[in-house]
Short mmCIF file of C-alpha atoms and ligand atoms in Angstrom, two decimals:
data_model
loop_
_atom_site.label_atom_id
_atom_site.label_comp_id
_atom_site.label_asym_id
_atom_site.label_seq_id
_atom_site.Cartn_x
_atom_site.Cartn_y
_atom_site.Cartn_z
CA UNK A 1 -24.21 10.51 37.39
CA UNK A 2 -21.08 10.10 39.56
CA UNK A 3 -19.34 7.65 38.06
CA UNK A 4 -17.41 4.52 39.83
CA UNK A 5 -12.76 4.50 39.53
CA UNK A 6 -12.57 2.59 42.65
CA UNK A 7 -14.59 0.35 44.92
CA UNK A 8 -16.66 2.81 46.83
CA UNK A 9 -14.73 5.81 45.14
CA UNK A 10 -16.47 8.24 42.50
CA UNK A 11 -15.58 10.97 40.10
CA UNK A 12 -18.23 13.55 40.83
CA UNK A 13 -16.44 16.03 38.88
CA UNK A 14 -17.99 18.61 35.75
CA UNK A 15 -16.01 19.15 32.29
CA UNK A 16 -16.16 23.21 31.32
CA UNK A 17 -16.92 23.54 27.84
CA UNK A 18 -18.77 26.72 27.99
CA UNK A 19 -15.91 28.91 29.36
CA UNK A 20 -13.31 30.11 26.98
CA UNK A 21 -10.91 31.42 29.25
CA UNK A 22 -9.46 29.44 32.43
CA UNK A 23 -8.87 32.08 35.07
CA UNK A 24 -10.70 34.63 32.68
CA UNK A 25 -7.04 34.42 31.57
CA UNK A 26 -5.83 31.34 29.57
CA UNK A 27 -7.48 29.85 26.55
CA UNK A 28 -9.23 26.48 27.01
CA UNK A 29 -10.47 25.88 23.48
CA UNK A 30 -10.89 22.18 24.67
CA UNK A 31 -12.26 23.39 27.74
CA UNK A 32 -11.11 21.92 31.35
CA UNK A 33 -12.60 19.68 33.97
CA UNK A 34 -12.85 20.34 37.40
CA UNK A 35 -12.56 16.97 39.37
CA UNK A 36 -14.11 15.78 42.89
CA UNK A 37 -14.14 12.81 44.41
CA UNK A 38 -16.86 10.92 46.77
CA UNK A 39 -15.69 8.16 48.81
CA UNK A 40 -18.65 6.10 50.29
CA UNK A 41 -17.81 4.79 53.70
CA UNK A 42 -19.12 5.23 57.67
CA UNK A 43 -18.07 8.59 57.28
CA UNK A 44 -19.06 10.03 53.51
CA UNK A 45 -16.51 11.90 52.26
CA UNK A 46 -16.22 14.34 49.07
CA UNK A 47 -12.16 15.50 47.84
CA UNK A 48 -12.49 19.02 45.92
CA UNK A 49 -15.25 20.55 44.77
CA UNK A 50 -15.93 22.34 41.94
CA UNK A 51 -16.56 25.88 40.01
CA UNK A 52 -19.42 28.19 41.61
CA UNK A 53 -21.25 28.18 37.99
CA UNK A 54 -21.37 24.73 38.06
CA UNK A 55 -23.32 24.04 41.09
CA UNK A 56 -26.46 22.34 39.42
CA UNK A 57 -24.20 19.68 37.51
CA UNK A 58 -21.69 19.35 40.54
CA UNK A 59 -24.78 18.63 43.22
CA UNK A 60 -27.13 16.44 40.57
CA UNK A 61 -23.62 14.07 40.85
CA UNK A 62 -23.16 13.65 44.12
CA UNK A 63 -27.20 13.14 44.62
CA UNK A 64 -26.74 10.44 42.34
CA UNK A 65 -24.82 8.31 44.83
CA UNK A 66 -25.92 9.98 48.02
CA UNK A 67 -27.51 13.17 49.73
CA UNK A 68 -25.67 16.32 50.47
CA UNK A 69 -26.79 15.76 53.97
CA UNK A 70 -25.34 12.73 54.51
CA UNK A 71 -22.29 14.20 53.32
CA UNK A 72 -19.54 14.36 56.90
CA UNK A 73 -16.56 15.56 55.20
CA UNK A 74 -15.21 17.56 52.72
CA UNK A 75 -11.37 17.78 52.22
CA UNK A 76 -9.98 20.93 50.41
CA UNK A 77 -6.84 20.36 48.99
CA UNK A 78 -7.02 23.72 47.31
CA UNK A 79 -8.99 26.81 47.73
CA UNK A 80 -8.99 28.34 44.44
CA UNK A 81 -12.83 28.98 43.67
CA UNK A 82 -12.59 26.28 40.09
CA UNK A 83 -12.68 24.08 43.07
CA UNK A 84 -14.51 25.51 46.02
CA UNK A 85 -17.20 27.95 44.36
CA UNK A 86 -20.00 25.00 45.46
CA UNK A 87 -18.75 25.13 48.86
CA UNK A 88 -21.00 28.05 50.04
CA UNK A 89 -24.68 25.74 48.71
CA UNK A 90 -22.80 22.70 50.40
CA UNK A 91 -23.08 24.54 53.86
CA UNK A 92 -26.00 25.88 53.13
CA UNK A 93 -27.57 22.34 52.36
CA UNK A 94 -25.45 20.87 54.84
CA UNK A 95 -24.30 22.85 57.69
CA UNK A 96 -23.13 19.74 59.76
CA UNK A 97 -20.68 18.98 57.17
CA UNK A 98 -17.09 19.51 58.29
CA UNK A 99 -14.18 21.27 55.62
CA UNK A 100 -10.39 19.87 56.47
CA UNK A 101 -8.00 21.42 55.16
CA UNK A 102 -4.56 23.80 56.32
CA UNK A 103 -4.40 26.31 58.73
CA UNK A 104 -4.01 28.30 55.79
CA UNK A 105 -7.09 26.84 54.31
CA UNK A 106 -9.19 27.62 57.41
CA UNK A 107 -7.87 31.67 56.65
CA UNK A 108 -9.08 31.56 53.25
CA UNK A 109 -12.65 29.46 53.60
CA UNK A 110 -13.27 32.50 56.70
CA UNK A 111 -12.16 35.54 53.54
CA UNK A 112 -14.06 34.13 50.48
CA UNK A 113 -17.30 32.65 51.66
CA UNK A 114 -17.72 33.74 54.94
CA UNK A 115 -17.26 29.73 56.68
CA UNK A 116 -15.80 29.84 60.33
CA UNK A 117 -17.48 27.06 61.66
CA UNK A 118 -17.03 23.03 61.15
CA UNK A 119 -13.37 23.23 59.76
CA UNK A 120 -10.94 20.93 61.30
CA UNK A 121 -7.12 21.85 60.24
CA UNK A 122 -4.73 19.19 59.82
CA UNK A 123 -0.91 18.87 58.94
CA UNK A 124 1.48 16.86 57.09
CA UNK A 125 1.22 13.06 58.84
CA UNK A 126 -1.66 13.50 60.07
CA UNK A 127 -4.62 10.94 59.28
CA UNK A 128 -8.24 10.73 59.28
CA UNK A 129 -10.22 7.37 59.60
CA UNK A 130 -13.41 7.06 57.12
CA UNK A 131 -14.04 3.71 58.61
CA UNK A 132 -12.68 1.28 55.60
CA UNK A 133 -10.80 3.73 54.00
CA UNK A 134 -7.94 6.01 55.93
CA UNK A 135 -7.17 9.64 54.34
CA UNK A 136 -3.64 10.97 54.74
CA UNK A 137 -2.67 14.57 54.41
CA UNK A 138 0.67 15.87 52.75
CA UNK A 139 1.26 19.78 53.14
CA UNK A 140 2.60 20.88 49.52
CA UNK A 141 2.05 24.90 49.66
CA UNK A 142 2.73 26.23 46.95
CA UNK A 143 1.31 23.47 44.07
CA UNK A 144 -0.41 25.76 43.10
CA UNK A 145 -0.77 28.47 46.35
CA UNK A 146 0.21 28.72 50.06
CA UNK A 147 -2.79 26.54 51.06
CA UNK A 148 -2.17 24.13 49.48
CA UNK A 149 -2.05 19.92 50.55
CA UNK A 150 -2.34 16.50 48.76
CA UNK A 151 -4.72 13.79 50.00
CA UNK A 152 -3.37 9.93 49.98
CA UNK A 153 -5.51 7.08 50.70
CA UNK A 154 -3.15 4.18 51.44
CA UNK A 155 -5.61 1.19 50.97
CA UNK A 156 -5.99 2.28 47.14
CA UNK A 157 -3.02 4.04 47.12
CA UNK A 158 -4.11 6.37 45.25
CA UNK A 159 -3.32 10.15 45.66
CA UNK A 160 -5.43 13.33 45.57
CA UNK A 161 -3.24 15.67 44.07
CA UNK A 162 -5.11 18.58 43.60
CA UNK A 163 -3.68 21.14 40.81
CA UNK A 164 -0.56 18.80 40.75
CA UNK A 165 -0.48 16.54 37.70
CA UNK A 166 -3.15 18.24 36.01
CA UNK A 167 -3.87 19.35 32.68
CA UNK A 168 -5.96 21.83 30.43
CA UNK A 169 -8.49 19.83 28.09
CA UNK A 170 -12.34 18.25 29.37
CA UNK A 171 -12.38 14.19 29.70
CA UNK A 172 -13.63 13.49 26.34
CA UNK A 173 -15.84 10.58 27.34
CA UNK A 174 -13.10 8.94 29.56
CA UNK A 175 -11.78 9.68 33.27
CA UNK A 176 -8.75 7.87 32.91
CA UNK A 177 -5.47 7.97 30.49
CA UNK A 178 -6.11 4.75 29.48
CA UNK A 179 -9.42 5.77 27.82
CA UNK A 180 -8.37 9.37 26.35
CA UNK A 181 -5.87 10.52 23.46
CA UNK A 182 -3.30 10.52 25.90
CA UNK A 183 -0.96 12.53 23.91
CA UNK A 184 -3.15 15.41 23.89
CA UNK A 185 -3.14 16.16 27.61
CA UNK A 186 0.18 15.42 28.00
CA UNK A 187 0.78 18.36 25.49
CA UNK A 188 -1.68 20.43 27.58
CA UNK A 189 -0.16 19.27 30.57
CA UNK A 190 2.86 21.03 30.12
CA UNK A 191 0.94 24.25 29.19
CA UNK A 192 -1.03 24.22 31.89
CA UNK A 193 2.21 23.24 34.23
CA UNK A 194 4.09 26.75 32.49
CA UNK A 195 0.66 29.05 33.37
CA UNK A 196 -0.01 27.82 36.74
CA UNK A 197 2.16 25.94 38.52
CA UNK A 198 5.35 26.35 36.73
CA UNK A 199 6.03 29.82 38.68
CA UNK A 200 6.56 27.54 42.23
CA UNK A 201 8.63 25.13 40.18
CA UNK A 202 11.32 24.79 43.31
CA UNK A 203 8.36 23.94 45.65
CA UNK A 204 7.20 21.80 43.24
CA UNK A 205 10.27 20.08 43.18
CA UNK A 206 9.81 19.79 47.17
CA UNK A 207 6.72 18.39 46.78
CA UNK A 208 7.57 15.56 44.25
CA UNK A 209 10.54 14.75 46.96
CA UNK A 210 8.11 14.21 49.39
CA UNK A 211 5.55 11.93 47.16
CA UNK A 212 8.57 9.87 46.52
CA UNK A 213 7.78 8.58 50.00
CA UNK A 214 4.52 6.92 49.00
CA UNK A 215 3.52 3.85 47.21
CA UNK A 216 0.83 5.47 44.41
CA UNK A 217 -0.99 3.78 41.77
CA UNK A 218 -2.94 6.17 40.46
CA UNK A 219 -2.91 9.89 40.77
CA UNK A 220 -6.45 11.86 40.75
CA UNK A 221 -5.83 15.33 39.86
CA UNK A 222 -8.01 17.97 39.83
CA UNK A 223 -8.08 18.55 36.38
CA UNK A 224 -7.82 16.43 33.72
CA UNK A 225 -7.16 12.83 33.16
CA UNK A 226 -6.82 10.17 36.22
CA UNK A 227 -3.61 8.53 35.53
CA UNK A 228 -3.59 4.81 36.60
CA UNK A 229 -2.06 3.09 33.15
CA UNK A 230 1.22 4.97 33.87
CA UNK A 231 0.71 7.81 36.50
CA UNK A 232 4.86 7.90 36.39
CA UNK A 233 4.64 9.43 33.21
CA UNK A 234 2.93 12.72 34.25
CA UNK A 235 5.85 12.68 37.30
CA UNK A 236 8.41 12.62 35.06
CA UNK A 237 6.97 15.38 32.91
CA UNK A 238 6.26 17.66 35.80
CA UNK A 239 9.58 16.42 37.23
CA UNK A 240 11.29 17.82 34.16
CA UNK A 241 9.35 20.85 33.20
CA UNK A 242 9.73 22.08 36.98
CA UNK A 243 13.75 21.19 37.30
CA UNK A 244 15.13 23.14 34.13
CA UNK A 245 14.57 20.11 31.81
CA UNK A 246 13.75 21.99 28.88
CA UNK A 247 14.68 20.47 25.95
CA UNK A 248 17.38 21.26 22.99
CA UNK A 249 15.08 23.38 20.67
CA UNK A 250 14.79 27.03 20.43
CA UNK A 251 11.40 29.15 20.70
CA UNK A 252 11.29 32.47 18.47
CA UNK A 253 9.34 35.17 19.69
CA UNK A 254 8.86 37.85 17.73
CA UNK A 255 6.59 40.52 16.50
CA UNK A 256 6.63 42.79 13.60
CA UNK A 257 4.09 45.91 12.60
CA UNK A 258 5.11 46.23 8.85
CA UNK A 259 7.52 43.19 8.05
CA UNK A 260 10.63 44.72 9.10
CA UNK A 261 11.42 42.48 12.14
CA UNK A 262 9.84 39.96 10.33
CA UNK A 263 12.91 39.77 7.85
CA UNK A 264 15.33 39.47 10.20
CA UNK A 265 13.17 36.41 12.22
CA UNK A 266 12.97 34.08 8.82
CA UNK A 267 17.00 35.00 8.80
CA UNK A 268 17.76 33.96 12.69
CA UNK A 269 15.35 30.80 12.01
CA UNK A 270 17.55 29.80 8.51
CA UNK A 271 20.57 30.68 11.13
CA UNK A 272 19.20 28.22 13.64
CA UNK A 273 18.37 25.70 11.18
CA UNK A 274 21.70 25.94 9.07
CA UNK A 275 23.29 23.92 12.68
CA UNK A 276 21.12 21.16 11.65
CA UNK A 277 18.34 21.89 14.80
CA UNK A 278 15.49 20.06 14.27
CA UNK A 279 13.02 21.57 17.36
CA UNK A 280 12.33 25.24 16.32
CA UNK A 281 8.95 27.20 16.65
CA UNK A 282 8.35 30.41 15.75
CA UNK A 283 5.59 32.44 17.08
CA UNK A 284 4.28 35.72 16.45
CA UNK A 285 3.16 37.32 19.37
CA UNK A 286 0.50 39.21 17.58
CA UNK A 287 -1.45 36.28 16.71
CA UNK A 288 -0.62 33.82 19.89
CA UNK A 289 -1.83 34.28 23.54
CA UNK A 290 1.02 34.35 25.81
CA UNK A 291 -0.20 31.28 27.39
CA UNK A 292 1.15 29.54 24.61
CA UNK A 293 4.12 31.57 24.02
CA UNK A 294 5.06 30.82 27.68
CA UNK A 295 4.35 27.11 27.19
CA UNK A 296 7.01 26.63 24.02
CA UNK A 297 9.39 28.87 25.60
CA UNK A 298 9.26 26.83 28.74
CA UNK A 299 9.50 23.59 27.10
CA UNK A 300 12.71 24.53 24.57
CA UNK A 301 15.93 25.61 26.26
CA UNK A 302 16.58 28.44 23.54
CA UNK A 303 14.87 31.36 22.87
CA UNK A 304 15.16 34.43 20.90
CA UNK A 305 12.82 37.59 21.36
CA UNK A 306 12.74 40.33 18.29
CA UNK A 307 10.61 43.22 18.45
CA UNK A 308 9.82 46.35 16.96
CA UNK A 309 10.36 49.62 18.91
CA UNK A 310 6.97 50.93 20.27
CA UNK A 311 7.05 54.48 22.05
CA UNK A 312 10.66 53.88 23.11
CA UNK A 313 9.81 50.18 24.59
CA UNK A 314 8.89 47.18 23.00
CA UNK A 315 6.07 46.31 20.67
CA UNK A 316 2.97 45.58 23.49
CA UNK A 317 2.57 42.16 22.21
CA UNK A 318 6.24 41.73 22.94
CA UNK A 319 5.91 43.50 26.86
CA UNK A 320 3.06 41.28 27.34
CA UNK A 321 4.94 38.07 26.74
CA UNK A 322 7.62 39.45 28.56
CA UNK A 323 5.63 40.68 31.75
CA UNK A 324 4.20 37.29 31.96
CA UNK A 325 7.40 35.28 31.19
CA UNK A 326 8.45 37.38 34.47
CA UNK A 327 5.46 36.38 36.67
CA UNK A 328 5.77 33.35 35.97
CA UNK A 329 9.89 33.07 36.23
CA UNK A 330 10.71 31.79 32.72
CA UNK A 331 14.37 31.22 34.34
CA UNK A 332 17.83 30.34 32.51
CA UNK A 333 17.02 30.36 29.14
CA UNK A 334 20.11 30.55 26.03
CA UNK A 335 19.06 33.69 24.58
CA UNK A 336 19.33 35.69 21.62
CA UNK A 337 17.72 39.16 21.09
CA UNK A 338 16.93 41.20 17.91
CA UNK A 339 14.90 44.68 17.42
CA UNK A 340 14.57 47.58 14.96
CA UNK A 341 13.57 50.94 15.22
CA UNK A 342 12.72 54.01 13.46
CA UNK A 343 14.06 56.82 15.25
CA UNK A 344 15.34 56.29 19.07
CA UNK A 345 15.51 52.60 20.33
CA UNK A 346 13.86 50.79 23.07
CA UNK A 347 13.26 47.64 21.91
CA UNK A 348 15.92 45.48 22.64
CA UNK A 349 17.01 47.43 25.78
CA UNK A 350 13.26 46.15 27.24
CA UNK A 351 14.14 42.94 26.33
CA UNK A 352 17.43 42.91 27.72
CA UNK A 353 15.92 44.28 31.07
CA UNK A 354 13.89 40.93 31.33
CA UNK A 355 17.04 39.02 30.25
CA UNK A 356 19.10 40.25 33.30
CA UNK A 357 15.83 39.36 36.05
CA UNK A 358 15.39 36.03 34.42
CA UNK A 359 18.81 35.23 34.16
CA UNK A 360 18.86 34.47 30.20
CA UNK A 361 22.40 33.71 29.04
CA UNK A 362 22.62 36.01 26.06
CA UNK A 363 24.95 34.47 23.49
CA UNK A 364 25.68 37.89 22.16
CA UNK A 365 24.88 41.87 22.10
CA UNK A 366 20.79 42.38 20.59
CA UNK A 367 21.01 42.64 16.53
CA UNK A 368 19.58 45.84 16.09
CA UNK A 369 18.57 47.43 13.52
CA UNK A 370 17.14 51.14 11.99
CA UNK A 371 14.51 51.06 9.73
CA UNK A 372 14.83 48.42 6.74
CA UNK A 373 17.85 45.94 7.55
CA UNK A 374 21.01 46.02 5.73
CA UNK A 375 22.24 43.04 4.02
CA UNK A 376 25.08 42.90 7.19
CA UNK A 377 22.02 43.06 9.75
CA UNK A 378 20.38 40.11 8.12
CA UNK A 379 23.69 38.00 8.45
CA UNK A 380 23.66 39.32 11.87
CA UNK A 381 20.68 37.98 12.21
CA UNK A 382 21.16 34.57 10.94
CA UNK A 383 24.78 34.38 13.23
CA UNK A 384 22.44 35.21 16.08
CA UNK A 385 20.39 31.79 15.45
CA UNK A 386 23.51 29.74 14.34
CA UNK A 387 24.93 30.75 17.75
CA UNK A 388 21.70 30.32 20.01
CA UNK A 389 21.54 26.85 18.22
CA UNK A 390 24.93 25.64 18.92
CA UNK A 391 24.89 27.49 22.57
CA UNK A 392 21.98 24.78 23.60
CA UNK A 393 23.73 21.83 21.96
CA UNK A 394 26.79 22.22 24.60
FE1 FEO B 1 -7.39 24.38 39.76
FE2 FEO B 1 -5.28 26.50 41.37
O1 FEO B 1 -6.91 25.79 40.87
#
């Protein structure tokens, strides 16, 4: 059943629970929802769709408050298929209905399901009347791709925000923050921000400049909670994570195949810790998906990598952190590096080559190491977290 948040307004959204990776990429042990919208009016209206394996759940919603015939608009505020894999059975059912989205959008409905017909493209300021209820259209590319635009509705004032604002984890039973462990998704939230939307963080930034502009009282996302009890909080967290406001703790990344690294790690952590720091995680890249790597790493302004050497580069798990730290511009971090090695090095020189296109202020030359480390090399290793720690207190 679609369920009522406003006076003629509906979540007609599905929560994945069955999937265990979002993008067949990031873990979603609590799974993920995929939110839509239905605004009853003279003109019916649906914001967002939802995942093509879905399609059953997503239409048995909407028919619960209206049929798919009836249906005049859809707006796409985002064309990534978690939210427009239904679109192709809408038509189908439907092929009166009329998409609205960006030029861009129009491009991209034409390349993934074939739809060239019965899409009208609309711009920032421009407006579209439903009759009692008037929809107004904010061009944000890049939250989360090019295509990308926001949806306001000024009686309500409520904003559409489409990947903006949202957040890993299903609606346990509630729709809005009010009603959910609140704590939770903003933990998620700034996971999910660091996997998929923290790579456009300056056109983020652009976007939150222009939603500055509008009265909102609750933000609808397309995934996760609706925040009406304090929708400023989410802002400010996206605000922060997307502006360099990491804060004063240090993430250790490191990996280890027979313990060596390993002792030098507990020594930089003592290091860190000897400064009195009280934010420090350390994370072994074996055993943690880089989505979660990423996500402390992006929320603590220090971070130290130490790896092994692995066929004269760094230890995979290590590369794979690193590669993904790249796509998604893990910028201006205080840095510290450590790595041992057998025979020829590698490790620390991979590490260092991420360093320079990241722009990591290294507080020192890599610790490195041969083989077991000396009693010097594990005091070099605890210096290296003494200085990392006091580097992010200035
Ligand atoms: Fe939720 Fe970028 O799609």
């Amino acid at each position: 059943m679609g369920q009522e948040i406003k006076d003629g307004i509906y979540w007609v959204g599905v929560n994945d629970r069955r999937n265990d990776l979002f993008e067949s990429y990031w873990p979603i042990p609590d799974g993920i929802s995929y939110n839509s919208y239905l605004i009853k009016d003279e003109k019916t209206t649906l914001i967002d769709g939802a995942k093509g394996g879905f399609t059953e759940e997503f239409l048995g919603k909407v028919e619960s408050l209206t049929e798919v015939e009836e249906l005049d608009y859809v707006i796409v505020n985002h064309m990534e298929p978690d939210h427009t894999g239904v679109f192709p059975e809408l038509r189908r059912i439907n092929p009166d209905l009329t998409f609205v989205g960006t030029e861009k959008t129009r491009e991209l409905l034409e390349s993934f399901y074939g739809i060239t017909q019965g899409i009208e493209v609309v711009e920032s300021n421009d407006a579209l009347d439903l009759g009692s209820h008037t929809l107004e259209f904010v061009e944000t590319p890049f939250v989360h791709w090019p295509e990308t635009m926001m949806t306001y509705l000024p009686e309500e004032e409520i904003l559409f925000s489409g990947d903006g604002f949202g957040t890993y984890g299903a609606l346990d039973g509630g729709l809005f923050d009010d009603q959910l462990d609140v704590e939770k998704y903003y933990d998620e939230a700034v996971r999910y921000l660091s996997n998929i939307v923290g790579a456009y963080s300056a056109t983020l930034q652009g976007a939150l400049a222009k939603l500055q502009e509008l009265n909102t009282e609750i933000i609808a996302p397309t995934h996760g909670p609706i925040w009406r009890e304090n929708p400023e909080e989410i802002v400010e967290l996206y605000d922060k994570y997307s502006s360099g406001g990491a804060v004063p703790g240090i993430t250790i990344v490191h990996g280890s195949m027979y313990g060596f690294t390993e002792k030098v790690t507990e020594q930089v952590a003592r290091g860190a810790r000897s400064t009195g720091l009280q934010d420090l995680k350390v994370l072994d890249a074996s055993r943690w998906h880089p989505s979660y790597l990423l996500s402390a790493a992006w929320k603590r302004r220090g971070l130290i990598v130490g790896s092994p050497t692995y066929e004269s580069r760094a230890f995979p798990p290590i590369s794979n952190f690193l590669e993904v730290a790249e796509k998604k511009k893990l910028k201006e971090r205080i840095a510290g590096i450590f790595g041992s090695y057998g025979w020829g090095g590698g490790s620390a020189r991979e590490i260092e080559e991420t360093a320079e296109t990241l722009d990591w202020d290294l507080v020192s030359s890599p610790v490195e190491f041969n083989g077991q480390p000396s009693k010097d090399q594990l005091e070099n290793g605890f210096e290296l977290g003494r200085k990392v720690a006091e580097a992010i207190e200035d």
